[in-house]
C-alpha cells in the first residue's frame, strides 16, 4: 500500500499576490488531506514541504510567507487526523534535494523540521540559563505604538508593610487588552 505522500507547496506570491498564493496553498493542502482521509485502510504519512515559510536560523528571511498558513493547517491536521502522521519540512533556497529525501526516508518522528543548508532544526524548549537567578523587574511601556518598545526594568524591592503580603511571581503573560494598550489602541 501507499506509505507516504509528499506535497511540495509551490504557491508563490509577491506584493499584493501573497494573500492569493497563501489561499491557494492552503486550499491545495486541504484538498489533498481530505482525499487521503476518505481512503480506506491504513493512512499514509503526509509531509508538507515548504520553502522559507518559517524562521529557524538567526539569519532566515522567511521569503516564503505565502507558505506559512500551510504550517498552521498541518498542526491542525496532526491533531485531528493523528493516523496521517502529518509533518512539515521547511527548506531554504539551497535546493538540497538529498537532505530532503534523507529526512523523509530516515524519519525519526519529528513533525516540524527546518533544513538550512547542511543544518537541521527541530522545535525545542530550552531553559534560559541567564534568568535562573530571580530578580525584581517590571514591564514598562516607554512609548506606545509598538510591542518592540516593551522593556524589562529593574525594580527596587520594598519590604511588605504591616497587613501586606509579598508574592513571588515566577511567570507572567500579556493578554489581548495589554496588546491594545501597548499598540496605542486602548486608553490608559
Coordinates of N, CA, C and O in Angstrom, one line a residue:
X1 N 0.8 -1.2 0.0 CA 0.0 0.0 0.0 C 0.9 1.3 0.0 O 2.1 1.2 0.1
X2 N 0.2 2.3 0.0 CA 0.8 3.7 0.0 C 1.4 4.0 1.3 O 0.7 3.9 2.3
X3 N 2.7 4.3 1.4 CA 3.3 4.5 2.7 C 3.4 6.0 3.1 O 3.5 6.3 4.2
X4 N 3.4 6.8 2.1 CA 3.5 8.3 2.4 C 3.2 9.1 1.2 O 3.3 8.7 0.0
X5 N 2.9 10.4 1.5 CA 2.6 11.4 0.4 C 3.4 12.6 0.7 O 3.4 13.1 1.9
X6 N 4.1 13.1 -0.3 CA 4.9 14.3 -0.1 C 4.2 15.4 -1.0 O 4.0 15.2 -2.2
X7 N 3.8 16.5 -0.3 CA 3.2 17.6 -1.0 C 4.2 18.8 -1.0 O 4.5 19.3 0.0
X8 N 4.7 19.1 -2.2 CA 5.6 20.3 -2.3 C 4.7 21.5 -2.5 O 4.1 21.7 -3.5
X9 N 4.7 22.4 -1.5 CA 3.9 23.6 -1.6 C 4.6 24.6 -2.6 O 5.7 25.0 -2.4
X10 N 3.9 24.9 -3.7 CA 4.6 25.6 -4.8 C 4.0 27.0 -5.0 O 4.5 27.8 -5.7
X11 N 2.9 27.3 -4.3 CA 2.3 28.7 -4.5 C 3.3 29.7 -4.0 O 3.9 29.7 -3.0
X12 N 3.5 30.7 -4.9 CA 4.4 31.8 -4.6 C 3.7 33.1 -4.9 O 3.0 33.2 -5.9
X13 N 3.9 34.1 -4.1 CA 3.3 35.4 -4.4 C 4.1 36.5 -3.8 O 4.8 36.3 -2.8
X14 N 4.2 37.6 -4.5 CA 4.9 38.7 -4.0 C 4.0 39.9 -4.0 O 3.1 40.0 -4.8
X15 N 4.2 40.8 -3.1 CA 3.4 42.0 -3.0 C 2.0 41.7 -2.7 O 1.7 41.0 -1.8
X16 N 1.1 42.2 -3.6 CA -0.3 42.0 -3.4 C -0.8 40.6 -3.6 O -1.9 40.2 -3.3
X17 N 0.0 39.8 -4.3 CA -0.4 38.4 -4.6 C -0.1 37.4 -3.5 O -0.5 36.2 -3.6
X18 N 0.4 37.8 -2.4 CA 0.8 36.9 -1.3 C -0.5 36.3 -0.7 O -0.6 35.1 -0.5
X19 N -1.6 37.1 -0.5 CA -2.8 36.5 0.1 C -3.4 35.5 -0.8 O -3.9 34.4 -0.4
X20 N -3.4 35.7 -2.1 CA -4.0 34.8 -3.1 C -3.2 33.5 -3.1 O -3.7 32.4 -3.2
X21 N -1.8 33.6 -3.1 CA -1.0 32.5 -3.1 C -1.1 31.7 -1.8 O -1.1 30.4 -1.9
X22 N -1.3 32.3 -0.7 CA -1.4 31.6 0.6 C -2.8 30.9 0.5 O -2.8 29.7 1.0
X23 N -3.8 31.5 0.0 CA -5.1 30.8 0.0 C -5.0 29.6 -0.9 O -5.6 28.5 -0.6
X24 N -4.3 29.7 -2.1 CA -4.2 28.6 -3.0 C -3.4 27.4 -2.3 O -3.7 26.3 -2.4
X25 N -2.3 27.8 -1.6 CA -1.5 26.8 -0.9 C -2.3 26.0 0.1 O -2.3 24.8 0.2
X26 N -3.1 26.7 0.9 CA -3.9 26.1 1.9 C -5.0 25.2 1.3 O -5.3 24.1 1.7
X27 N -5.7 25.8 0.3 CA -6.7 25.0 -0.5 C -6.2 23.7 -1.0 O -6.8 22.7 -0.8
X28 N -5.0 23.8 -1.7 CA -4.5 22.5 -2.2 C -4.1 21.5 -1.1 O -4.4 20.3 -1.3
X29 N -3.5 22.0 0.0 CA -3.2 21.1 1.1 C -4.4 20.5 1.7 O -4.4 19.3 2.0
X30 N -5.4 21.3 1.9 CA -6.7 20.8 2.4 C -7.4 19.8 1.5 O -7.8 18.7 2.0
X31 N -7.4 20.0 0.2 CA -8.0 19.0 -0.7 C -7.2 17.7 -0.6 O -7.9 16.6 -0.6
X32 N -5.9 17.8 -0.6 CA -5.1 16.5 -0.5 C -5.4 15.8 0.8 O -5.6 14.6 0.8
X33 N -5.5 16.5 1.9 CA -5.8 15.9 3.2 C -7.2 15.2 3.2 O -7.3 14.1 3.7
X34 N -8.1 16.0 2.7 CA -9.5 15.4 2.6 C -9.6 14.1 1.8 O -10.2 13.2 2.1
X35 N -8.8 14.1 0.7 CA -8.8 13.0 -0.2 C -8.2 11.8 0.6 O -8.7 10.7 0.6
X36 N -7.1 12.0 1.2 CA -6.4 10.9 2.0 C -7.2 10.4 3.1 O -7.3 9.2 3.4
X37 N -7.9 11.3 3.8 CA -8.8 10.9 4.9 C -10.0 10.0 4.5 O -10.5 9.3 5.3
X38 N -10.4 10.2 3.3 CA -11.5 9.4 2.8 C -11.1 8.0 2.3 O -12.0 7.2 2.0
X39 N -9.8 7.7 2.2 CA -9.4 6.4 1.7 C -9.5 5.4 2.8 O -9.4 5.7 4.0
X40 N -9.7 4.2 2.4 CA -9.9 3.1 3.3 C -8.5 2.4 3.6 O -7.6 2.6 2.8
X41 N -8.4 1.8 4.7 CA -7.1 1.1 5.1 C -6.2 2.0 5.9 O -6.6 3.1 6.3
X42 N -5.0 1.6 6.0 CA -4.0 2.3 6.8 C -3.7 3.7 6.1 O -3.4 3.7 4.9
X43 N -3.7 4.7 6.8 CA -3.4 6.1 6.3 C -1.9 6.2 6.1 O -1.1 5.8 6.9
X44 N -1.5 6.8 4.9 CA -0.1 7.1 4.7 C 0.4 8.3 5.5 O -0.4 9.1 6.0
X45 N 1.7 8.3 5.7 CA 2.2 9.5 6.3 C 2.1 10.7 5.3 O 2.1 10.5 4.1
X46 N 2.0 11.9 5.8 CA 1.8 13.1 5.0 C 2.9 14.1 5.3 O 3.0 14.5 6.5
X47 N 3.7 14.5 4.4 CA 4.7 15.6 4.5 C 4.3 16.7 3.7 O 4.1 16.6 2.5
X48 N 4.3 17.9 4.3 CA 4.2 19.2 3.5 C 5.6 19.8 3.5 O 6.2 20.1 4.5
X49 N 6.1 20.1 2.3 CA 7.4 20.7 2.2 C 7.2 22.1 1.7 O 6.6 22.4 0.7
X50 N 7.6 23.0 2.5 CA 7.5 24.5 2.3 C 8.9 25.0 2.0 O 9.9 24.4 2.3
X51 N 9.0 26.2 1.5 CA 10.3 26.9 1.3 C 10.3 28.3 1.9 O 9.5 29.1 1.5
X52 N 11.1 28.4 2.9 CA 11.3 29.7 3.6 C 10.0 30.2 4.3 O 9.8 31.4 4.4
X53 N 9.2 29.2 4.8 CA 8.0 29.6 5.5 C 8.1 30.0 6.9 O 7.3 30.6 7.5
X54 N 9.2 29.5 7.6 CA 9.4 29.9 9.0 C 10.9 30.1 9.3 O 11.7 29.6 8.6
X55 N 11.1 31.0 10.3 CA 12.4 31.3 10.7 C 13.0 30.2 11.6 O 12.4 30.0 12.6
X56 N 14.1 29.6 11.2 CA 14.7 28.6 12.0 C 16.1 29.0 12.4 O 16.5 28.9 13.6
X57 N 16.8 29.6 11.5 CA 18.2 30.1 11.8 C 18.1 31.6 12.0 O 17.2 32.2 11.5
X58 N 19.1 32.1 12.8 CA 19.0 33.5 13.1 C 19.0 34.5 11.9 O 18.4 35.5 11.9
X59 N 19.5 34.0 10.7 CA 19.6 34.9 9.6 C 18.5 34.6 8.5 O 18.6 35.0 7.4
X60 N 17.5 33.8 8.9 CA 16.4 33.4 8.0 C 15.6 34.7 7.6 O 15.2 35.5 8.5
X61 N 15.3 34.8 6.3 CA 14.5 35.9 5.8 C 13.0 35.6 5.7 O 12.2 36.5 5.5
X62 N 12.6 34.3 5.8 CA 11.2 33.9 5.7 C 10.6 34.4 4.4 O 9.6 35.1 4.4
X63 N 11.2 34.1 3.3 CA 10.8 34.6 2.0 C 9.5 33.9 1.5 O 8.8 34.4 0.6
X64 N 9.2 32.8 2.1 CA 8.0 32.0 1.6 C 6.8 32.3 2.5 O 6.1 31.4 2.9
X65 N 6.5 33.6 2.7 CA 5.4 33.9 3.5 C 4.1 33.3 3.1 O 3.3 32.9 3.9
X66 N 3.9 33.1 1.8 CA 2.7 32.5 1.3 C 2.5 31.0 1.7 O 1.4 30.5 1.7
X67 N 3.6 30.4 2.1 CA 3.6 29.0 2.5 C 3.2 28.9 4.0 O 2.8 27.8 4.4
X68 N 3.4 29.9 4.8 CA 3.2 29.8 6.2 C 1.9 29.3 6.7 O 1.8 28.6 7.6
X69 N 0.8 29.7 6.1 CA -0.5 29.2 6.5 C -0.6 27.6 6.4 O -1.3 27.0 7.2
X70 N 0.2 27.0 5.5 CA 0.2 25.6 5.5 C 0.7 25.0 6.7 O 0.3 23.9 7.2
X71 N 1.7 25.6 7.4 CA 2.2 25.1 8.6 C 1.2 25.1 9.7 O 1.1 24.1 10.5
X72 N 0.3 26.1 9.8 CA -0.8 26.1 10.7 C -1.8 25.0 10.4 O -2.3 24.3 11.3
X73 N -2.1 24.8 9.1 CA -3.0 23.8 8.7 C -2.5 22.4 9.1 O -3.2 21.5 9.6
X74 N -1.2 22.2 8.9 CA -0.5 20.9 9.2 C -0.7 20.6 10.7 O -0.8 19.5 11.1
X75 N -0.6 21.6 11.6 CA -0.7 21.4 13.0 C -2.1 20.9 13.3 O -2.4 20.1 14.2
X76 N -3.1 21.5 12.7 CA -4.5 21.1 12.8 C -4.7 19.7 12.3 O -5.4 18.9 13.0
X77 N -4.1 19.4 11.2 CA -4.3 18.0 10.6 C -3.7 17.0 11.6 O -4.2 16.0 11.9
X78 N -2.5 17.3 12.1 CA -1.8 16.4 13.1 C -2.7 16.1 14.3 O -2.7 15.0 14.8
X79 N -3.4 17.1 14.7 CA -4.3 17.0 15.9 C -5.6 16.2 15.6 O -6.0 15.3 16.3
X80 N -6.2 16.6 14.4 CA -7.5 16.0 14.1 C -7.4 14.6 13.4 O -8.3 13.8 13.4
X81 N -6.3 14.4 12.7 CA -6.1 13.1 12.0 C -4.7 12.5 12.4 O -3.8 12.5 11.5
X82 N -4.5 12.1 13.6 CA -3.2 11.6 14.0 C -2.7 10.4 13.2 O -1.5 10.2 13.1
X83 N -3.6 9.6 12.6 CA -3.2 8.5 11.8 C -2.4 8.9 10.6 O -1.7 8.1 10.0
X84 N -2.6 10.1 10.1 CA -1.9 10.6 8.9 C -0.4 10.9 9.2 O 0.4 11.0 8.3
X85 N 0.0 11.0 10.5 CA 1.4 11.3 10.8 C 1.9 12.5 10.0 O 2.9 12.5 9.3
X86 N 1.1 13.6 10.1 CA 1.4 14.8 9.3 C 2.6 15.5 9.8 O 2.8 15.8 11.0
X87 N 3.6 15.9 8.9 CA 4.8 16.6 9.3 C 5.1 17.7 8.3 O 4.6 17.6 7.2
X88 N 5.8 18.7 8.7 CA 6.2 19.7 7.8 C 7.8 19.8 7.8 O 8.4 19.6 8.8
X89 N 8.3 20.0 6.6 CA 9.7 20.2 6.4 C 9.8 21.5 5.6 O 9.4 21.7 4.5
X90 N 10.5 22.5 6.2 CA 10.7 23.8 5.6 C 12.2 23.8 5.1 O 13.1 23.6 5.9
X91 N 12.3 24.0 3.8 CA 13.7 24.1 3.2 C 14.1 25.5 2.8 O 13.2 26.4 2.7
X92 N 15.4 25.7 2.6 CA 15.8 27.0 2.2 C 16.0 27.0 0.7 O 15.7 26.1 0.0
X93 N 16.6 28.1 0.2 CA 16.8 28.2 -1.2 C 17.9 27.4 -1.8 O 18.1 27.3 -3.0
X94 N 18.7 26.6 -1.0 CA 19.8 25.9 -1.5 C 19.4 24.7 -2.4 O 20.1 24.3 -3.2
X95 N 18.1 24.2 -2.2 CA 17.6 23.2 -3.1 C 18.3 21.9 -2.8 O 18.5 21.1 -3.8
X96 N 18.7 21.6 -1.6 CA 19.4 20.3 -1.3 C 18.4 19.2 -1.2 O 17.8 18.8 -0.2
X97 N 18.2 18.6 -2.4 CA 17.2 17.5 -2.5 C 17.6 16.3 -1.7 O 16.8 15.6 -1.1
X98 N 18.9 16.0 -1.7 CA 19.4 14.8 -0.9 C 19.1 14.9 0.5 O 18.6 13.9 1.2
X99 N 19.2 16.1 1.1 CA 18.9 16.3 2.5 C 17.4 16.1 2.8 O 17.0 15.5 3.8
X100 N 16.6 16.6 1.8 CA 15.1 16.4 1.9 C 14.7 14.9 1.9 O 13.9 14.4 2.7
X101 N 15.3 14.2 0.9 CA 15.0 12.8 0.7 C 15.4 12.0 2.0 O 14.7 11.2 2.5
X102 N 16.6 12.3 2.5 CA 17.1 11.6 3.7 C 16.2 11.9 4.9 O 15.9 11.0 5.7
X103 N 15.7 13.1 5.0 CA 14.8 13.5 6.1 C 13.5 12.7 6.0 O 13.0 12.2 7.1
X104 N 13.0 12.5 4.9 CA 11.7 11.7 4.7 C 12.0 10.2 4.9 O 11.3 9.5 5.7
X105 N 13.0 9.7 4.3 CA 13.3 8.2 4.4 C 13.8 7.8 5.7 O 13.5 6.7 6.2
X106 N 14.5 8.7 6.4 CA 15.1 8.3 7.7 C 14.3 9.0 8.8 O 14.9 9.4 9.9
X107 N 13.1 9.2 8.7 CA 12.2 10.0 9.6 C 12.4 9.4 11.1 O 12.4 8.2 11.3
X108 N 12.6 10.4 12.0 CA 12.8 10.0 13.4 C 11.5 10.4 14.2 O 11.6 10.4 15.5
X109 N 10.4 10.7 13.6 CA 9.2 11.1 14.3 C 9.0 12.5 14.6 O 8.0 13.0 15.0
X110 N 10.0 13.4 14.3 CA 9.9 14.8 14.4 C 8.8 15.2 13.4 O 8.8 14.8 12.3
X111 N 8.0 16.2 13.8 CA 6.9 16.6 12.9 C 7.0 18.0 12.4 O 6.2 18.5 11.6
X112 N 8.0 18.7 12.8 CA 8.2 20.1 12.4 C 9.8 20.3 12.2 O 10.4 20.5 13.2
X113 N 10.2 20.3 11.0 CA 11.6 20.3 10.7 C 12.0 21.5 9.8 O 11.2 21.8 8.9
X114 N 13.1 22.0 9.9 CA 13.6 23.0 9.0 C 15.0 22.6 8.6 O 15.8 22.3 9.4
X115 N 15.2 22.6 7.3 CA 16.6 22.3 6.7 C 17.2 23.6 6.2 O 16.6 24.2 5.3
X116 N 18.3 23.9 6.7 CA 19.1 25.1 6.2 C 20.5 24.7 5.8 O 21.3 24.5 6.7
X117 N 20.7 24.5 4.5 CA 22.0 24.0 4.1 C 22.2 22.6 4.6 O 21.3 21.7 4.5
X118 N 23.3 22.4 5.3 CA 23.5 21.1 6.0 C 23.0 21.0 7.4 O 23.2 20.0 8.1
X119 N 22.4 22.1 7.9 CA 21.9 22.1 9.3 C 20.4 21.7 9.3 O 19.6 22.0 8.4
X120 N 20.0 21.0 10.4 CA 18.7 20.5 10.6 C 18.2 21.1 11.9 O 18.8 21.1 12.9
X121 N 17.0 21.7 11.9 CA 16.4 22.4 13.1 C 15.1 21.7 13.4 O 14.3 21.4 12.5
X122 N 14.9 21.5 14.7 CA 13.6 21.0 15.2 C 13.2 21.8 16.4 O 14.0 22.5 17.0
X123 N 11.9 21.8 16.7 CA 11.4 22.6 17.8 C 11.9 22.1 19.2 O 11.8 20.9 19.4
X124 N 12.4 22.9 20.0 CA 12.8 22.5 21.4 C 12.6 23.7 22.3 O 13.0 24.8 22.0
X125 N 12.2 23.5 23.5 CA 12.1 24.5 24.5 C 13.3 24.2 25.4 O 13.6 23.1 25.9
X126 N 14.1 25.3 25.6 CA 15.3 25.2 26.5 C 15.2 26.2 27.5 O 14.8 27.3 27.3
X127 N 15.7 25.9 28.8 CA 15.7 26.9 29.8 C 16.6 28.0 29.5 O 17.7 27.8 28.9
X128 N 16.2 29.2 29.8 CA 17.1 30.4 29.7 C 18.0 30.5 30.9 O 17.6 31.1 31.9
X129 N 19.2 30.0 30.8 CA 20.1 29.9 32.0 C 20.4 31.3 32.5 O 20.8 31.5 33.6
X130 N 20.3 32.3 31.6 CA 20.6 33.7 32.0 C 19.6 34.2 33.0 O 19.9 35.2 33.8
X131 N 18.5 33.6 33.1 CA 17.4 34.1 34.0 C 17.2 33.1 35.2 O 16.1 33.2 35.8
X132 N 18.1 32.3 35.6 CA 17.9 31.4 36.6 C 17.8 32.1 38.0 O 17.0 31.8 38.8
X133 N 18.6 33.1 38.2 CA 18.5 33.9 39.4 C 17.4 34.9 39.3 O 17.4 35.8 38.5
X134 N 16.4 34.8 40.3 CA 15.3 35.7 40.2 C 15.7 37.1 40.6 O 16.5 37.3 41.5
X135 N 15.2 38.1 39.8 CA 15.5 39.5 40.1 C 14.2 40.2 40.0 O 13.3 39.8 39.3
X136 N 14.1 41.3 40.8 CA 12.8 42.1 40.7 C 12.9 43.0 39.5 O 13.8 43.7 39.3
X137 N 11.8 42.9 38.6 CA 11.7 43.6 37.4 C 10.3 44.0 37.2 O 9.4 43.4 37.8
X138 N 10.1 45.0 36.4 CA 8.7 45.3 36.0 C 8.7 45.6 34.5 O 9.7 46.0 33.9
X139 N 7.6 45.3 33.8 CA 7.5 45.5 32.4 C 6.9 46.9 32.2 O 5.9 47.3 32.8
X140 N 7.6 47.7 31.5 CA 7.2 49.1 31.2 C 7.0 49.4 29.7 O 7.6 48.7 28.9
X141 N 6.1 50.3 29.4 CA 5.9 50.8 28.1 C 6.4 52.2 27.9 O 5.7 53.2 28.2
X142 N 7.7 52.4 27.5 CA 8.2 53.7 27.4 C 7.5 54.5 26.3 O 7.4 55.8 26.5
X143 N 7.1 53.9 25.2 CA 6.4 54.6 24.2 C 5.4 53.7 23.6 O 5.7 52.6 23.2
X144 N 4.2 54.2 23.5 CA 3.1 53.4 22.9 C 3.2 53.4 21.4 O 3.7 54.3 20.8
X145 N 2.6 52.3 20.8 CA 2.6 52.3 19.4 C 3.2 51.0 18.8 O 3.0 50.7 17.6
X146 N 4.1 50.3 19.6 CA 4.8 49.2 19.1 C 5.1 48.2 20.2 O 5.6 48.7 21.3
X147 N 5.0 47.0 20.0 CA 5.3 46.0 21.1 C 6.9 45.9 21.2 O 7.4 45.5 22.2
X148 N 7.6 46.4 20.2 CA 9.0 46.4 20.3 C 9.5 47.3 21.4 O 10.7 47.2 21.8
X149 N 8.7 48.3 21.8 CA 9.1 49.2 22.9 C 9.0 48.7 24.3 O 9.5 49.3 25.2
X150 N 8.4 47.5 24.5 CA 8.4 46.9 25.8 C 9.7 46.7 26.4 O 10.6 46.2 25.7
X151 N 9.9 47.0 27.7 CA 11.2 46.8 28.3 C 11.0 46.3 29.7 O 10.1 46.6 30.4
X152 N 11.9 45.4 30.1 CA 12.0 45.0 31.5 C 13.0 45.9 32.2 O 14.1 46.0 31.8
X153 N 12.6 46.5 33.3 CA 13.4 47.4 34.0 C 13.6 46.9 35.4 O 12.6 46.4 36.0
X154 N 14.7 47.1 36.0 CA 14.9 46.7 37.4 C 13.9 47.4 38.3 O 13.6 48.6 38.1
X155 N 13.6 46.8 39.4 CA 12.6 47.3 40.3 C 13.2 47.1 41.7 O 13.6 46.0 42.1
X156 N 13.3 48.2 42.5 CA 13.8 48.1 43.8 C 12.7 47.4 44.7 O 11.6 47.9 44.8
X157 N 13.1 46.3 45.4 CA 12.2 45.6 46.2 C 12.0 46.4 47.5 O 12.9 46.9 48.1
X158 N 10.7 46.5 48.0 CA 10.5 47.1 49.3 C 9.9 46.0 50.1 O 9.1 45.2 49.7
X159 N 10.2 46.1 51.4 CA 9.6 45.1 52.3 C 8.2 45.3 52.5 O 7.7 46.5 52.5
X160 N 7.4 44.3 52.7 CA 5.9 44.5 52.9 C 5.7 45.2 54.2 O 6.3 45.0 55.2
X161 N 4.7 46.1 54.1 CA 4.3 46.8 55.3 C 3.4 46.0 56.2 O 2.9 44.9 55.7
X162 N 3.0 46.4 57.3 CA 2.1 45.7 58.2 C 0.8 45.5 57.4 O 0.2 46.4 56.8
X163 N 0.3 44.3 57.4 CA -1.0 43.9 56.8 C -0.9 43.6 55.3 O -1.8 43.3 54.6
X164 N 0.4 43.7 54.8 CA 0.6 43.4 53.4 C 1.3 42.0 53.3 O 1.9 41.5 54.2
X165 N 1.2 41.4 52.1 CA 1.9 40.1 51.9 C 2.8 40.3 50.6 O 2.5 41.2 49.8
X166 N 3.8 39.5 50.5 CA 4.7 39.6 49.4 C 4.5 38.3 48.6 O 4.5 37.2 49.1
X167 N 4.3 38.4 47.2 CA 4.1 37.3 46.4 C 5.2 37.2 45.4 O 5.6 38.2 44.7
X168 N 5.8 36.0 45.3 CA 6.9 35.8 44.3 C 6.2 35.3 43.0 O 5.6 34.3 43.0
X169 N 6.3 36.1 41.9 CA 5.8 35.8 40.6 C 6.9 35.1 39.8 O 7.9 35.7 39.6
X170 N 6.7 33.9 39.3 CA 7.7 33.2 38.5 C 7.4 33.4 37.0 O 8.3 33.2 36.2
X171 N 6.2 33.7 36.7 CA 5.8 33.8 35.2 C 4.7 34.8 35.1 O 3.8 34.8 36.0
X172 N 4.6 35.5 34.0 CA 3.5 36.4 33.8 C 3.3 36.4 32.3 O 4.1 35.9 31.5
X173 N 2.1 36.9 31.9 CA 1.8 36.9 30.4 C 1.1 38.2 30.1 O 0.6 38.9 31.0
X174 N 1.0 38.5 28.9 CA 0.2 39.6 28.4 C -1.1 39.1 27.8 O -1.1 38.1 27.1
X175 N -2.1 39.8 28.0 CA -3.4 39.5 27.4 C -3.7 40.4 26.3 O -3.0 41.3 25.9
X176 N -4.9 40.2 25.7 CA -5.3 41.0 24.5 C -5.3 42.5 24.8 O -4.9 43.3 24.0
X177 N -5.9 42.8 26.0 CA -6.0 44.2 26.4 C -4.6 44.8 26.5 O -4.4 46.0 26.1
X178 N -3.7 44.1 27.1 CA -2.3 44.6 27.2 C -1.7 44.9 25.8 O -1.0 45.9 25.6
X179 N -2.0 44.1 24.9 CA -1.5 44.3 23.5 C -2.2 45.6 22.9 O -1.5 46.3 22.2
X180 N -3.4 45.8 23.2 CA -4.1 47.0 22.7 C -3.5 48.3 23.4 O -3.3 49.3 22.7
X181 N -3.2 48.2 24.7 CA -2.5 49.3 25.4 C -1.2 49.6 24.8 O -0.9 50.8 24.4
X182 N -0.4 48.6 24.6 CA 1.0 48.8 24.0 C 0.9 49.4 22.6 O 1.6 50.3 22.3
X183 N -0.1 48.9 21.8 CA -0.2 49.4 20.4 C -0.8 50.8 20.4 O -0.9 51.4 19.3
X184 N -1.3 51.3 21.5 CA -1.9 52.6 21.5 C -3.3 52.7 21.1 O -3.9 53.7 20.7
X185 N -4.0 51.5 21.1 CA -5.4 51.4 20.7 C -6.4 51.5 21.8 O -7.6 51.4 21.6
X186 N -5.9 51.5 23.0 CA -6.7 51.4 24.2 C -6.3 52.5 25.2 O -5.1 52.5 25.6
X187 N -7.1 53.4 25.7 CA -6.7 54.4 26.6 C -6.3 53.9 28.0 O -6.9 52.9 28.4
X188 N -5.3 54.5 28.6 CA -5.0 54.1 29.9 C -5.3 55.2 30.9 O -5.4 56.3 30.6

